[in-house]
Short mmCIF file of N, CA and C and ligand atoms in Angstrom, two decimals:
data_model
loop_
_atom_site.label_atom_id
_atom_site.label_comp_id
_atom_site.label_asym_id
_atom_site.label_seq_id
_atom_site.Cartn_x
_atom_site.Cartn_y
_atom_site.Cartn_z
N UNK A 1 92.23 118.94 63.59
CA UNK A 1 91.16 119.94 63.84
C UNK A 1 90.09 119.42 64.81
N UNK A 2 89.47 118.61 64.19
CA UNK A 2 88.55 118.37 65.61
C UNK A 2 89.28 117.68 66.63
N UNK A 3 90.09 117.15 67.21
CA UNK A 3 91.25 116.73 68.22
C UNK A 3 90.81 117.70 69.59
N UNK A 4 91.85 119.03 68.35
CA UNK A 4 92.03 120.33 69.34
C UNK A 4 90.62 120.76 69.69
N UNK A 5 89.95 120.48 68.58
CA UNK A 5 88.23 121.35 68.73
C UNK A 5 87.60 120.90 70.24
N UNK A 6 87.79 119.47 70.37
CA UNK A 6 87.27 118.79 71.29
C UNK A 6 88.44 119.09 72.68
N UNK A 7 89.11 119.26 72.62
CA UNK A 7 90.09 120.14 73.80
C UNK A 7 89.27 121.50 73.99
N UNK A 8 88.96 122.11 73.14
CA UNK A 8 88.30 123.23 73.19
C UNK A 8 86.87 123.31 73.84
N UNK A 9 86.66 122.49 73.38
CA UNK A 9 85.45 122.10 74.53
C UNK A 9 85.15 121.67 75.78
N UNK A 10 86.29 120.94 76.44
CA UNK A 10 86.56 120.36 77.44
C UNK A 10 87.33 122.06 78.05
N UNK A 11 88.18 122.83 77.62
CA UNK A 11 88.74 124.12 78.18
C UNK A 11 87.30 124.99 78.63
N UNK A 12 86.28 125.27 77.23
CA UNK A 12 84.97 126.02 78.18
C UNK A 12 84.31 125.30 79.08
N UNK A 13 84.38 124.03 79.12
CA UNK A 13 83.13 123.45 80.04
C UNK A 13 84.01 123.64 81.74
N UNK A 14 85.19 123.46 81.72
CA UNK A 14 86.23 123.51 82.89
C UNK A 14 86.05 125.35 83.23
N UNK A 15 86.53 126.39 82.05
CA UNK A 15 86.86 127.21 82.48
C UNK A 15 84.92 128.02 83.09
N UNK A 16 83.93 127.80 82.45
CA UNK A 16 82.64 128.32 82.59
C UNK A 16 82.33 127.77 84.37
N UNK A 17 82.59 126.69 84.28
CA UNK A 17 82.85 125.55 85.92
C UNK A 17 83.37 127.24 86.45
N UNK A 18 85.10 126.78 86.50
CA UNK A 18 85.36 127.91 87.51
C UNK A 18 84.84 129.26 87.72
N UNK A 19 84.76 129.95 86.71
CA UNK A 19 84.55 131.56 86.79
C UNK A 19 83.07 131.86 86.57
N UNK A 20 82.35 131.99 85.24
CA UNK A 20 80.81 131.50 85.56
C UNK A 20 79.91 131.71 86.25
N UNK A 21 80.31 129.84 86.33
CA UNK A 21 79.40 129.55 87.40
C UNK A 21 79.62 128.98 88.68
N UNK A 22 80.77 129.82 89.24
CA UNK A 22 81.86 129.81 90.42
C UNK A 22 80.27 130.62 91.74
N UNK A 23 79.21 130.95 91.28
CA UNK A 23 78.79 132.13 92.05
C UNK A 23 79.40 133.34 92.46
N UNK A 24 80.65 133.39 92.03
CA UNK A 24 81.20 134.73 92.29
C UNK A 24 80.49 135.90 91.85
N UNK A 25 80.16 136.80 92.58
CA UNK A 25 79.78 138.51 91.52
C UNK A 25 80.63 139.16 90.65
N UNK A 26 80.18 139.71 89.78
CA UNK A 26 81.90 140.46 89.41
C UNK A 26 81.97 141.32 90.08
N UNK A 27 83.60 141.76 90.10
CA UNK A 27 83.93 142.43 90.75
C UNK A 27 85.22 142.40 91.07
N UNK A 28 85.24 142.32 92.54
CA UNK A 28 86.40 141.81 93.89
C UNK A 28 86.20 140.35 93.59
N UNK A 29 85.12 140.08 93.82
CA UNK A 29 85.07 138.42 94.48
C UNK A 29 85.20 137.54 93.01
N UNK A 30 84.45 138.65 92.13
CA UNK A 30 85.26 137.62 90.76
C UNK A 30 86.86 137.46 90.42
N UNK A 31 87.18 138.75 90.95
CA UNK A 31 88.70 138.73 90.88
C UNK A 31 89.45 138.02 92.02
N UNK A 32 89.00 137.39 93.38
CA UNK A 32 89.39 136.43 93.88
C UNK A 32 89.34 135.14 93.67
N UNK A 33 88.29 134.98 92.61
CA UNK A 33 87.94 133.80 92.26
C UNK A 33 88.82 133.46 91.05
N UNK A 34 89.37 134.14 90.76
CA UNK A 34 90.16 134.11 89.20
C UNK A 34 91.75 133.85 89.92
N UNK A 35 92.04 134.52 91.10
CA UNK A 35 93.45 134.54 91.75
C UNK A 35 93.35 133.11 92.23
N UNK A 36 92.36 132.95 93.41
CA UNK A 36 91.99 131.41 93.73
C UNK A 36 92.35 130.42 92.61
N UNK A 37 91.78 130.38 91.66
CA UNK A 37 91.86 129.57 90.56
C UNK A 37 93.48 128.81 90.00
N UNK A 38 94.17 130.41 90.13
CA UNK A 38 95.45 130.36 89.49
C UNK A 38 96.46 129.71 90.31
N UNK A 39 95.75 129.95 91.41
CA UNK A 39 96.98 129.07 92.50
C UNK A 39 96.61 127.92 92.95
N UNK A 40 95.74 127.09 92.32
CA UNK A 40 95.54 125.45 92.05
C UNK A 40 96.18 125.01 91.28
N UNK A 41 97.24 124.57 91.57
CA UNK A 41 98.41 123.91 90.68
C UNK A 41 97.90 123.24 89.19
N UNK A 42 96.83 122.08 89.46
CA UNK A 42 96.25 122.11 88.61
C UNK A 42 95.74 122.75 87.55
N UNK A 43 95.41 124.07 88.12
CA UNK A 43 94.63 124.90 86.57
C UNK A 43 95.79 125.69 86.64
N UNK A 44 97.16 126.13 87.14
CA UNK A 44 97.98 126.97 86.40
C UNK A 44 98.52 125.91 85.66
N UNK A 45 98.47 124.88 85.68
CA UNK A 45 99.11 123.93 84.42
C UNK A 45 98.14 123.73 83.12
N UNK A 46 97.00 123.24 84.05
CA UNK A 46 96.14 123.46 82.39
C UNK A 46 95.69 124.27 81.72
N UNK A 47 95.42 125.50 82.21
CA UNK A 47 94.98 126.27 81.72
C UNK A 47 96.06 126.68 79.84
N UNK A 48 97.17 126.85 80.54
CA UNK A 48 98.47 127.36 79.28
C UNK A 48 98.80 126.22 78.47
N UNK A 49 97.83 125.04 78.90
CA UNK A 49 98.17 123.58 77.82
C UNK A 49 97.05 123.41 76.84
N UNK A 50 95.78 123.96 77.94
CA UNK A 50 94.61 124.01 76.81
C UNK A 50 94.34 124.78 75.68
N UNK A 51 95.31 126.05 76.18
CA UNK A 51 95.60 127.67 75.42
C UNK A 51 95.99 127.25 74.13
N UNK A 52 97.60 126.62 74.53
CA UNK A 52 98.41 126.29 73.57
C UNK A 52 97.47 125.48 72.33
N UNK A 53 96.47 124.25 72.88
CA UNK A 53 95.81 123.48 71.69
C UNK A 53 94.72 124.34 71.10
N UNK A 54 94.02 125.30 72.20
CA UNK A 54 93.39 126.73 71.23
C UNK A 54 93.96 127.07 69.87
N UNK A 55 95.28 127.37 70.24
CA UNK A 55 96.44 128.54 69.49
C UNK A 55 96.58 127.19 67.97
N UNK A 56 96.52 126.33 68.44
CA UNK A 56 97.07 125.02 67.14
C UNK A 56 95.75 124.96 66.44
N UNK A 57 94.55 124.87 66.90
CA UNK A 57 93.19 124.81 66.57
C UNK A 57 92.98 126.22 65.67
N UNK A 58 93.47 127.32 66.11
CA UNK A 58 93.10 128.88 65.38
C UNK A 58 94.36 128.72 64.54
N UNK A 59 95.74 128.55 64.21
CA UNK A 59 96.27 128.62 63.39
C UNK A 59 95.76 127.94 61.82
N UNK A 60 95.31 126.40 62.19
CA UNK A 60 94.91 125.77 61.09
C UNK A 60 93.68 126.22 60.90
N UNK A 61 92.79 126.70 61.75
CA UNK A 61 91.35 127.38 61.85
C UNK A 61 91.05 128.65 60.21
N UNK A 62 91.87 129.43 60.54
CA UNK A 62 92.53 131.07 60.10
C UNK A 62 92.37 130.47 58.37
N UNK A 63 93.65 129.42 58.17
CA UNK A 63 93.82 128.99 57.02
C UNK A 63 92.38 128.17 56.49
N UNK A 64 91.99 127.89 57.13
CA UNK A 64 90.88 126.82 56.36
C UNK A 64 89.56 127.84 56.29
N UNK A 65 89.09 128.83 56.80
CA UNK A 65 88.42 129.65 56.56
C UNK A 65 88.72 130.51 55.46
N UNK A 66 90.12 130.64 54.99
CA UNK A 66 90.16 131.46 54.00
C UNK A 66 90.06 130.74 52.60
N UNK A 67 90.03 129.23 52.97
CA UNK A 67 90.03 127.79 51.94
C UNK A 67 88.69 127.72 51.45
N UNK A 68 87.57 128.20 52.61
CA UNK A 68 86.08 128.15 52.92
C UNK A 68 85.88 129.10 51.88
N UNK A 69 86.23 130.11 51.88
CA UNK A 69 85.60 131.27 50.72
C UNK A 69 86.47 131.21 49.52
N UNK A 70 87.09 130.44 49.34
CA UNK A 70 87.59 130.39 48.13
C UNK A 70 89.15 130.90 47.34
N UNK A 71 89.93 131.08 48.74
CA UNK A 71 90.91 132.02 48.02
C UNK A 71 92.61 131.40 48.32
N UNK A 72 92.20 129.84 48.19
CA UNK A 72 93.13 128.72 47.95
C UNK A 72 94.51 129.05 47.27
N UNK A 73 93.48 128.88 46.27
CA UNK A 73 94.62 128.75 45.10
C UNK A 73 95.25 130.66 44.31
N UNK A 74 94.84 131.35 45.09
CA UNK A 74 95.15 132.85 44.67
C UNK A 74 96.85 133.06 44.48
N UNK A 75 97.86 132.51 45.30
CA UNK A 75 98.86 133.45 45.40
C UNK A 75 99.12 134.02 46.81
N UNK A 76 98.34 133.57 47.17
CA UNK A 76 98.14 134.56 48.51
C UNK A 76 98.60 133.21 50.12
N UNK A 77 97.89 131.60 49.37
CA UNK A 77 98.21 130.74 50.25
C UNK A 77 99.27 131.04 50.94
N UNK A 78 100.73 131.25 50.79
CA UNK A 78 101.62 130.98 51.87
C UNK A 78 101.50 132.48 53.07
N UNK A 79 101.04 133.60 52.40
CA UNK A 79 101.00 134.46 53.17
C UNK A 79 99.43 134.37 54.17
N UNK A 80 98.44 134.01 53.87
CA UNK A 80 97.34 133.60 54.89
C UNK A 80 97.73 132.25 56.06
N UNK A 81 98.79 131.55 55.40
CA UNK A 81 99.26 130.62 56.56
C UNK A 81 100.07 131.15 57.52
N UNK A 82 101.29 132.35 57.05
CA UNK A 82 102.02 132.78 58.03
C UNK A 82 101.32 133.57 58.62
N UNK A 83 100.19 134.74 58.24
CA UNK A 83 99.53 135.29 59.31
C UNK A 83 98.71 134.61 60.05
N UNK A 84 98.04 133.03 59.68
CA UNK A 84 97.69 132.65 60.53
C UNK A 84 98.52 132.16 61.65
N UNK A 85 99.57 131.36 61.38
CA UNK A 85 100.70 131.01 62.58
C UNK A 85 100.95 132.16 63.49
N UNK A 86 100.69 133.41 62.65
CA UNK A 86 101.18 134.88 63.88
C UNK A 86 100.51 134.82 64.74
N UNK A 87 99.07 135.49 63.93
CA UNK A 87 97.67 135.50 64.93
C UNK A 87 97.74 134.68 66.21
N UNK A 88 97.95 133.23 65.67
CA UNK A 88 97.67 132.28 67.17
C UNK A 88 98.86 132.14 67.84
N UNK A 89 99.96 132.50 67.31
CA UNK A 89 101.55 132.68 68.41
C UNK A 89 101.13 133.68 68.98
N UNK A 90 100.77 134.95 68.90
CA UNK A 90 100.38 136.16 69.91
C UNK A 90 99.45 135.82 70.51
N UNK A 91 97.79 135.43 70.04
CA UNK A 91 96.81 134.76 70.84
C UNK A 91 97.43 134.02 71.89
N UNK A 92 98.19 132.85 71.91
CA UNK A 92 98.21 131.85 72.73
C UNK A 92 99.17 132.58 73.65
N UNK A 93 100.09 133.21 73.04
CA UNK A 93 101.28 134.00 74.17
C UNK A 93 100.48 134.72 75.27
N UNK A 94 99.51 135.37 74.79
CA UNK A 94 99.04 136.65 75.59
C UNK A 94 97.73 135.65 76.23
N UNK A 95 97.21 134.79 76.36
CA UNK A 95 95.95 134.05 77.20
C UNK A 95 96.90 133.31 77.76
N UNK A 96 97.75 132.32 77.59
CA UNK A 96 98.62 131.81 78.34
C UNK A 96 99.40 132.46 79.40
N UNK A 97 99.95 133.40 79.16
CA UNK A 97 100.62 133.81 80.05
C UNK A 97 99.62 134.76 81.23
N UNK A 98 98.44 135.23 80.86
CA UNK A 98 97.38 135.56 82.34
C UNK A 98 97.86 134.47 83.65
N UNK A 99 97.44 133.40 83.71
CA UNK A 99 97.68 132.75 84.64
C UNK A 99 99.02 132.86 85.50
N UNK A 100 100.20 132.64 84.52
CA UNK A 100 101.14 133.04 84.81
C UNK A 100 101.61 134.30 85.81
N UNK A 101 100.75 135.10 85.01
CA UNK A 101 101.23 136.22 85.94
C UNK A 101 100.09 136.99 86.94
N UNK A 102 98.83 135.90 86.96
CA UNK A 102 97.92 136.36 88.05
C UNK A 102 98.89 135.61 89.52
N UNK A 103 99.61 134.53 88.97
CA UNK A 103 99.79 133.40 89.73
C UNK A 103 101.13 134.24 90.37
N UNK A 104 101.62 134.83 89.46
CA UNK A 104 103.72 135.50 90.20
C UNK A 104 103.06 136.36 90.47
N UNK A 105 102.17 137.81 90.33
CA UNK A 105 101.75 138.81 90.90
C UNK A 105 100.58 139.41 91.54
N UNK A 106 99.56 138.37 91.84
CA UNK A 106 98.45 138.56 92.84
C UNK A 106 99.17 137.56 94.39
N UNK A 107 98.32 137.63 95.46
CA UNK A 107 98.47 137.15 96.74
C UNK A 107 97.29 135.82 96.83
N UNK A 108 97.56 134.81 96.79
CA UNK A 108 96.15 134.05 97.03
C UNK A 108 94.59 134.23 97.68
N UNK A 109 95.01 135.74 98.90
CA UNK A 109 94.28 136.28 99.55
C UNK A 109 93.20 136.62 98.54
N UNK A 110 93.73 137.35 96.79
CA UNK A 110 92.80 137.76 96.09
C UNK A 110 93.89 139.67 95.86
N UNK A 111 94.57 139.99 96.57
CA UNK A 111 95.24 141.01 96.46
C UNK A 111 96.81 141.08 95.80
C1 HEM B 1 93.65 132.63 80.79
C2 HEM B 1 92.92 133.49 80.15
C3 HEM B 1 91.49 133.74 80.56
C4 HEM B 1 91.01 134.29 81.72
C5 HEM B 1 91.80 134.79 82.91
C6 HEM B 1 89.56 134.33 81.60
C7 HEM B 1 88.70 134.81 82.58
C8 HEM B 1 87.31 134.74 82.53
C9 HEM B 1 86.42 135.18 83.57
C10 HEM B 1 86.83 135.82 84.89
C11 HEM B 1 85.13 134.93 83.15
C12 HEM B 1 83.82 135.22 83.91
C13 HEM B 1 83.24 136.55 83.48
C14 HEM B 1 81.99 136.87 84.29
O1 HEM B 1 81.36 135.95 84.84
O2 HEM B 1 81.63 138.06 84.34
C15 HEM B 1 85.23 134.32 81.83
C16 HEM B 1 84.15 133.92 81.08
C17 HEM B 1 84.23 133.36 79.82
N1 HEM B 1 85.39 133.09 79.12
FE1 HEM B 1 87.29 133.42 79.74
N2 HEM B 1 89.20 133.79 80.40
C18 HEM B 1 90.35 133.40 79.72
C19 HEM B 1 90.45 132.82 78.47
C20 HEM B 1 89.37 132.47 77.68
C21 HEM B 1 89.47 131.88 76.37
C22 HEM B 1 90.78 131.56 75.65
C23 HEM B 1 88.20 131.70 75.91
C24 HEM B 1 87.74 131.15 74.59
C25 HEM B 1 87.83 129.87 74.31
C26 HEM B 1 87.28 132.15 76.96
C27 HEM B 1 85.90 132.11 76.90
C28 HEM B 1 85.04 132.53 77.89
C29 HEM B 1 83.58 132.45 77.81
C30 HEM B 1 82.78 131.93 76.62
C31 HEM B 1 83.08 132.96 79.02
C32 HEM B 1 81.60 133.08 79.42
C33 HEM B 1 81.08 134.46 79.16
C34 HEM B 1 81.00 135.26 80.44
O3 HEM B 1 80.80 134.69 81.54
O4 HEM B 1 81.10 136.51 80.36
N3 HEM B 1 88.04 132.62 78.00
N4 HEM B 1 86.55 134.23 81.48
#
């Protein structure tokens, strides 16, 4: 938990860097700045590695919050673990794969 937590921190301080406080406006130019981004080899690799330790961080996250209020030992444990494993397999699928496909279906131009 804190491992990933601290990945998690190092992912906003990188991702706030690029987009942020890129000076871009939103808009166009934020949305070039987001295409730009994706086609730095570098951040289409990290970005879906930092995701992934998100997705490991919210799975065990999910479960230990429901440990937090008390509802451990109910009956209920194995089913709050598999919805947590869901939650962060779809989370991480669907933020991971943005890059991916800003990167196969935008133009570096920003179009
Ligand atoms: C790959 C998927 C992601 C993309 C393409 C993306 C894109 C962006 C963009 C373009 C901005 C700037 C918004 C603006 O300045 O108006 C932003 C801001 C931000 N993102 Fe993400 N993001 C992604 C994933 C995440 C994840 C997983 C988190 C959570 C850990 C996150 C947390 C934030 C935060 C806290 C801000 C600052 C708030 C803001 O500027 O509006 N993002 N993101």
């Amino acid at each position: 938990m804190p491992h990933t937590g601290l990945f998690i921190l190092l992912f906003l301080v990188i991702h706030l860097l690029n987009f942020t406080f890129s000076g871009a406006e939103p808009g166009e130019e934020l949305l070039s700045q987001v295409v730009k981004t994706f086609h730095t080899p570098r951040f289409l690799v990290l970005y879906p590695v930092l995701i992934v330790l998100l997705g490991i961080h919210i799975s065990h996250g999910f479960q230990s919050a429901f440990q937090t209020l008390g509802v451990e030992n109910s009956g209920y444990s194995k089913v709050i673990r598999a919805v947590g494993i869901a939650v962060s397999i779809l989370f991480t699928l669907g933020f991971a794969l943005i890059p991916v496909l800003v990167y196969l279906f935008y133009n570096a131009g920003g179009r």
